[in-house]
Coordinates of C-alpha atoms and ligand atoms in Angstrom, one line a residue:
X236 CA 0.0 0.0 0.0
X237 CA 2.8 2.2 -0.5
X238 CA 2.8 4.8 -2.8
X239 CA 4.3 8.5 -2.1
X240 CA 1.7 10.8 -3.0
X241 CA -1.0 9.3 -0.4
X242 CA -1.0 11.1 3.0
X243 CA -1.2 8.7 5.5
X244 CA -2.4 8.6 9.3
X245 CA -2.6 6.9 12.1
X246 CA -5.5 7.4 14.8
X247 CA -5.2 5.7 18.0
X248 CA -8.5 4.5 19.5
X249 CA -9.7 5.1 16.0
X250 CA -12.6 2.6 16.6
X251 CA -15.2 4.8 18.6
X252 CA -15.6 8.1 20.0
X253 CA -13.8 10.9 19.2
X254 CA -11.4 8.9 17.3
X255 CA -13.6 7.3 15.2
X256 CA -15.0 10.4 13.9
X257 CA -11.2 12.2 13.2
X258 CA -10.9 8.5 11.2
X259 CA -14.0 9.9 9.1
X260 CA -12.8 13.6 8.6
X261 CA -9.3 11.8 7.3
X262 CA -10.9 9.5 5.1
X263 CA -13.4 12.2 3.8
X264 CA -10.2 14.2 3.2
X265 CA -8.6 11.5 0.8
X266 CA -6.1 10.0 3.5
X267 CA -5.0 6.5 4.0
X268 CA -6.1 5.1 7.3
X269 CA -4.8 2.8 9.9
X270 CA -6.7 2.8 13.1
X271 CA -6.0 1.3 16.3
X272 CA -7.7 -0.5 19.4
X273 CA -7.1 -2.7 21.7
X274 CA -8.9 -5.2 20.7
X275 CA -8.0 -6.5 17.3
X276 CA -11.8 -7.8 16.3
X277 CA -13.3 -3.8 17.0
X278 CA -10.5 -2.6 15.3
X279 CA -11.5 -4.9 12.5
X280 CA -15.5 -3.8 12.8
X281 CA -14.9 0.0 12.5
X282 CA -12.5 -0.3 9.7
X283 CA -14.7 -2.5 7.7
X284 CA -17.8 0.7 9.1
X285 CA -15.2 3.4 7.6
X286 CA -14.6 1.2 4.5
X287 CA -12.2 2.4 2.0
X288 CA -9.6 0.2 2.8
X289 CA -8.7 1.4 6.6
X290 CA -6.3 -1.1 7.9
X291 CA -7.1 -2.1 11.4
X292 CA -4.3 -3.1 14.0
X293 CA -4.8 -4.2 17.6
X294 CA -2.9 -1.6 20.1
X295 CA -2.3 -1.1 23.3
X296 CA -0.4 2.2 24.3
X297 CA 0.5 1.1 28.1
X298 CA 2.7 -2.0 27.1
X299 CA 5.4 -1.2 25.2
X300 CA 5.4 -4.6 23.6
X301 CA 2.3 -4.3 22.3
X302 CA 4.0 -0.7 20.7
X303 CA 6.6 -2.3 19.5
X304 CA 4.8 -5.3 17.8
X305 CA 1.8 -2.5 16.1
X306 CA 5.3 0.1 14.6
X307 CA 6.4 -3.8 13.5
X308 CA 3.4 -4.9 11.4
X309 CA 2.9 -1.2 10.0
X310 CA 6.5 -1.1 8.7
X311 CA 6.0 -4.0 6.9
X312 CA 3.5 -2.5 4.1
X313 CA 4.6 1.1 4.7
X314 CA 7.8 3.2 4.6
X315 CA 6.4 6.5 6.1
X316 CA 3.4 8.4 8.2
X317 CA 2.5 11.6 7.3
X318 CA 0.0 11.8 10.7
X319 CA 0.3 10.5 14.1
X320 CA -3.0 10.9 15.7
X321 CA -2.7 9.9 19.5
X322 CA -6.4 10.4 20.6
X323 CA -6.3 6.9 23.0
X324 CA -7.0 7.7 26.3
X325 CA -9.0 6.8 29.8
X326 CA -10.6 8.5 32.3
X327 CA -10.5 6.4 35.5
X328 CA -11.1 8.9 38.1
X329 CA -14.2 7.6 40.1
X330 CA -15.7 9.2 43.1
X331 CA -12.5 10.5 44.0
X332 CA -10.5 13.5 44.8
X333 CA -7.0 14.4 45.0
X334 CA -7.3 13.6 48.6
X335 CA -8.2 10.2 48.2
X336 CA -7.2 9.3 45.2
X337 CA -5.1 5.9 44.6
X338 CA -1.4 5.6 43.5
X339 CA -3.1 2.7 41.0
X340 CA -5.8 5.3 39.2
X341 CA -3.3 7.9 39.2
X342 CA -0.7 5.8 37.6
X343 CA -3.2 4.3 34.9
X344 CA -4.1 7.5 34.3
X345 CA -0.6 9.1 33.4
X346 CA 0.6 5.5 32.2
X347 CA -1.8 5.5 29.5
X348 CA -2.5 9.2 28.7
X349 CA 1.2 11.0 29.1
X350 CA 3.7 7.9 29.1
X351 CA 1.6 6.0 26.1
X352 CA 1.7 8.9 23.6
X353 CA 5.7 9.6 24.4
X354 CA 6.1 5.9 23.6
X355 CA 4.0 6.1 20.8
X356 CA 6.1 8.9 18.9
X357 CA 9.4 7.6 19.9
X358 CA 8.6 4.6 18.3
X359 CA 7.4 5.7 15.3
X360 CA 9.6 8.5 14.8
X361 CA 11.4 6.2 12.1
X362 CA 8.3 6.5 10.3
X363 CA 7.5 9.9 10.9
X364 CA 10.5 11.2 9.4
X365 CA 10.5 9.5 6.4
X366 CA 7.4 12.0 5.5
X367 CA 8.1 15.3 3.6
X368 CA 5.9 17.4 6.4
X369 CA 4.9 14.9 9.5
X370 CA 2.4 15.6 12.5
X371 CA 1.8 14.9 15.7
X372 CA -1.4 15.7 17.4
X373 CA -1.9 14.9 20.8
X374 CA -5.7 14.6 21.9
X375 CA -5.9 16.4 25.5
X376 CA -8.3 18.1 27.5
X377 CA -8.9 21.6 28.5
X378 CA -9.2 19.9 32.1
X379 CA -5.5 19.3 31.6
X380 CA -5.2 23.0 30.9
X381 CA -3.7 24.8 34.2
X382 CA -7.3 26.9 34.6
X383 CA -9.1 23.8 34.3
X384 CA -7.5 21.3 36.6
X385 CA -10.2 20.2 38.7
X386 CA -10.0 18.3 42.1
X387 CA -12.3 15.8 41.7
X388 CA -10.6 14.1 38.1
X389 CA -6.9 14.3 40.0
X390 CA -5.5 11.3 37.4
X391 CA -7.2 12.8 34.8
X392 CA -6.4 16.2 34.6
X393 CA -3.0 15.7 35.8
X394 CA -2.3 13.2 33.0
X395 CA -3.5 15.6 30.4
X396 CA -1.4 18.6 32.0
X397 CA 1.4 16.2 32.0
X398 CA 0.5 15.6 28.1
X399 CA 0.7 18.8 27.2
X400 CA 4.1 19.2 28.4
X401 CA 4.9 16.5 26.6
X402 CA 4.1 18.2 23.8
X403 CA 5.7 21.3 24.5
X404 CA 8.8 19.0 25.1
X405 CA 8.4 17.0 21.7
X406 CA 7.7 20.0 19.9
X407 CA 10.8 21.3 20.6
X408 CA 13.1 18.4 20.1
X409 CA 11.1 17.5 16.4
X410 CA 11.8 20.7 15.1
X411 CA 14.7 20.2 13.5
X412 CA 13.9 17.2 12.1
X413 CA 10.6 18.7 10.5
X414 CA 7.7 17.1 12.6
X415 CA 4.8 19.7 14.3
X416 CA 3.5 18.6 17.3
X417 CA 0.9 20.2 18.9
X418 CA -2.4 19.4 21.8
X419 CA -5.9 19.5 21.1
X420 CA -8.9 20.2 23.2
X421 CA -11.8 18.8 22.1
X422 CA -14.1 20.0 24.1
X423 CA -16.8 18.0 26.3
X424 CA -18.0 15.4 23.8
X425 CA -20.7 12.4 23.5
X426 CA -18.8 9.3 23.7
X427 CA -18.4 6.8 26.5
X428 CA -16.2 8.7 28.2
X429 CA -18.1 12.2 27.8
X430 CA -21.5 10.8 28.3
X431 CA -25.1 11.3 27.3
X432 CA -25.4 14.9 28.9
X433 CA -22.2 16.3 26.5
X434 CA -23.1 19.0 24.2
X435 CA -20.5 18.4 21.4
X436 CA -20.8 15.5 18.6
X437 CA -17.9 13.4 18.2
X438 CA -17.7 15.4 14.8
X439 CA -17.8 18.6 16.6
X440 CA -15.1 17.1 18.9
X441 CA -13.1 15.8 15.9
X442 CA -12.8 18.9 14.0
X443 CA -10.1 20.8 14.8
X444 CA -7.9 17.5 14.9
X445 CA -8.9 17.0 11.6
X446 CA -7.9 20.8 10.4
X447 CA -4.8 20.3 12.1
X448 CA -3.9 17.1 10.2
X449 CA -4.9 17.9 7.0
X450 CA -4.9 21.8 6.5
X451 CA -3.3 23.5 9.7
X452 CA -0.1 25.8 8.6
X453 CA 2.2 22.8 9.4
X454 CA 5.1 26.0 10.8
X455 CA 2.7 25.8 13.8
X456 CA 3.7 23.9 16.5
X457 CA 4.3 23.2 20.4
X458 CA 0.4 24.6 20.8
X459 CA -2.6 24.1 22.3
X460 CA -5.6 24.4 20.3
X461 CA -9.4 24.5 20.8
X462 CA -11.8 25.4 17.8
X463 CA -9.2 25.9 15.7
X464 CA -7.7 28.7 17.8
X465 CA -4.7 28.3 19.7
X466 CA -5.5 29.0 23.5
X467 CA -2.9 29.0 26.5
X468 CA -1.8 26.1 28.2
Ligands
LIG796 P1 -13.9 6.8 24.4 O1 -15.1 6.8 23.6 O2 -13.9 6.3 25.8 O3 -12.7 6.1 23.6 C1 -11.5 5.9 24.1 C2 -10.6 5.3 23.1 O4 -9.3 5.1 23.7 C3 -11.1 3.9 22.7 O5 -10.9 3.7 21.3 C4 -10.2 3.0 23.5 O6 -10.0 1.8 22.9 C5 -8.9 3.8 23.5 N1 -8.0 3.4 24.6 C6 -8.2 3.5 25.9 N2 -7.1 3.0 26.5 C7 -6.2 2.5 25.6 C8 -5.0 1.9 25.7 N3 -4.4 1.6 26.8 N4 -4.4 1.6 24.5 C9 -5.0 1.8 23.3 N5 -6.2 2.4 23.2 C10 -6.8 2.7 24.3 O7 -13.3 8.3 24.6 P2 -13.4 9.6 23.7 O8 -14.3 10.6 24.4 O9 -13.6 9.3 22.3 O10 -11.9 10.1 24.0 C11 -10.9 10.2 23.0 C12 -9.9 11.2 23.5 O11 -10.5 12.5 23.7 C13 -9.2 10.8 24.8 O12 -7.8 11.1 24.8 C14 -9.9 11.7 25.8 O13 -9.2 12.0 27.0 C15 -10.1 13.0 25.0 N6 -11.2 13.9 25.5 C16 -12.5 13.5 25.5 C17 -13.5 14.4 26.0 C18 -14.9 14.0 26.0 O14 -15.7 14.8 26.5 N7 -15.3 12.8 25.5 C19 -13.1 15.6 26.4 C20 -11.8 16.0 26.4 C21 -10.8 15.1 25.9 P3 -10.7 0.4 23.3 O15 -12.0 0.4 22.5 O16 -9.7 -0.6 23.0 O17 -11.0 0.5 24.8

């Protein structure tokens, strides 16, 4: 499936939510797809749903093997990726605070949501570079933003704040080598982790991950964006 003048991208968690909608807005914007879960047989359902030949692999982003193995079986039908979309992510703060909260939810948390995407770039850096103009978007959370950190999601927000330094931090040492890397909020959004009583569509939510893919200024990096705007961290 290689051929130079396709775009390609990867969307993590590209088989509901949020990231199944950025999978759409790629594919409605002419790019080849490989989309990720951690279950290899809903991988498998939503690509055959997108259609179009979306490549489904089984991924998850808190075991490093299982990294490994995914940048593995992609490098053996492709050479580059123009778009690393790492939209996987959980939410396991439960009637908790920061006073009470666990080491075990707060390291799940930041295991999945800050350590998984770093892993998830450094290992497909290889690929990354091989593209004329790569990206890296990062799907965050204006609760990981420093005015909305909020006492009763202490794993949560804390791994997104964490994630955005992360991106700060990858921004800066991609430059030279031509890759943007920037956060995304995408607002509060009806998924399972947003729930029923979320205002936004996954679409809605999706948008400005999809701008920034396909038609962003790619000289823009290190940011956080909402709405297409860039906001402060
Ligand atoms: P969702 O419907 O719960 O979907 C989460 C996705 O992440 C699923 O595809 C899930 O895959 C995947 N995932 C979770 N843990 C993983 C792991 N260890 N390895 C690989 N994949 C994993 O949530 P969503 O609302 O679409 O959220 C997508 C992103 O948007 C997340 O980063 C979230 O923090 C962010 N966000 C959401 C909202 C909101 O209101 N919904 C607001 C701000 C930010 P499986 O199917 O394999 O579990």
């Amino acid at each position: 499936m290689d051929s130079q003048q396709m775009k390609r991208a990867l969307v993590t968690g590209g088989n509901r939510g949020i990231g199944f909608a950025i999978a759409k807005g790629l594919l409605a914007a002419g790019y080849e797809l490989i989309i990720t879960s951690r279950s290899l047989e809903d991988a498998n359902q939503a690509a055959n749903e997108l259609g179009n030949g979306v490549v489904p692999i089984a991924l998850d982003i808190g075991d490093d093997l299982s990294i490994e193995q995914a940048v593995r079986s992609v490098s053996k039908d492709i050479a580059y990726l123009d778009v690393l979309i790492n939209n996987a992510g959980v939410y396991p703060d439960k009637n908790t605070d920061v006073l009470t909260v666990s080491r075990d939810v707060l390291e799940t948390a930041i295991n999945t949501n800050t350590f998984g995407v770093i892993k998830m770039v450094q290992a497909f850096l290889p690929l990354l570079e091989a593209s004329q103009e790569a990206r890296v978007i990062n799907v965050s959370s204006g609760m990981g933003s420093i005015g909305g950190l909020t006492s009763t999601a202490p794993s949560y927000c804390l791994s997104k704040l964490a994630l955005n330094g992360a991106t700060i931090m990858l921004s800066q040492s991609l430059q030279t080598r031509g890759i943007a890397v920037n956060s995304v909020g995408p607002g509060w959004v009806k998924t399972d982790m947003g729930g029923s009583s979320a205002p936004r569509t996954p679409e809605q939510g999706a948008d400005t991950v999809v701008w920034l893919a396909t038609e962003a200024k790619h000289g823009e990096s290190g940011k956080f964006w909402r709405d297409r705007k860039a906001i402060s961290f």
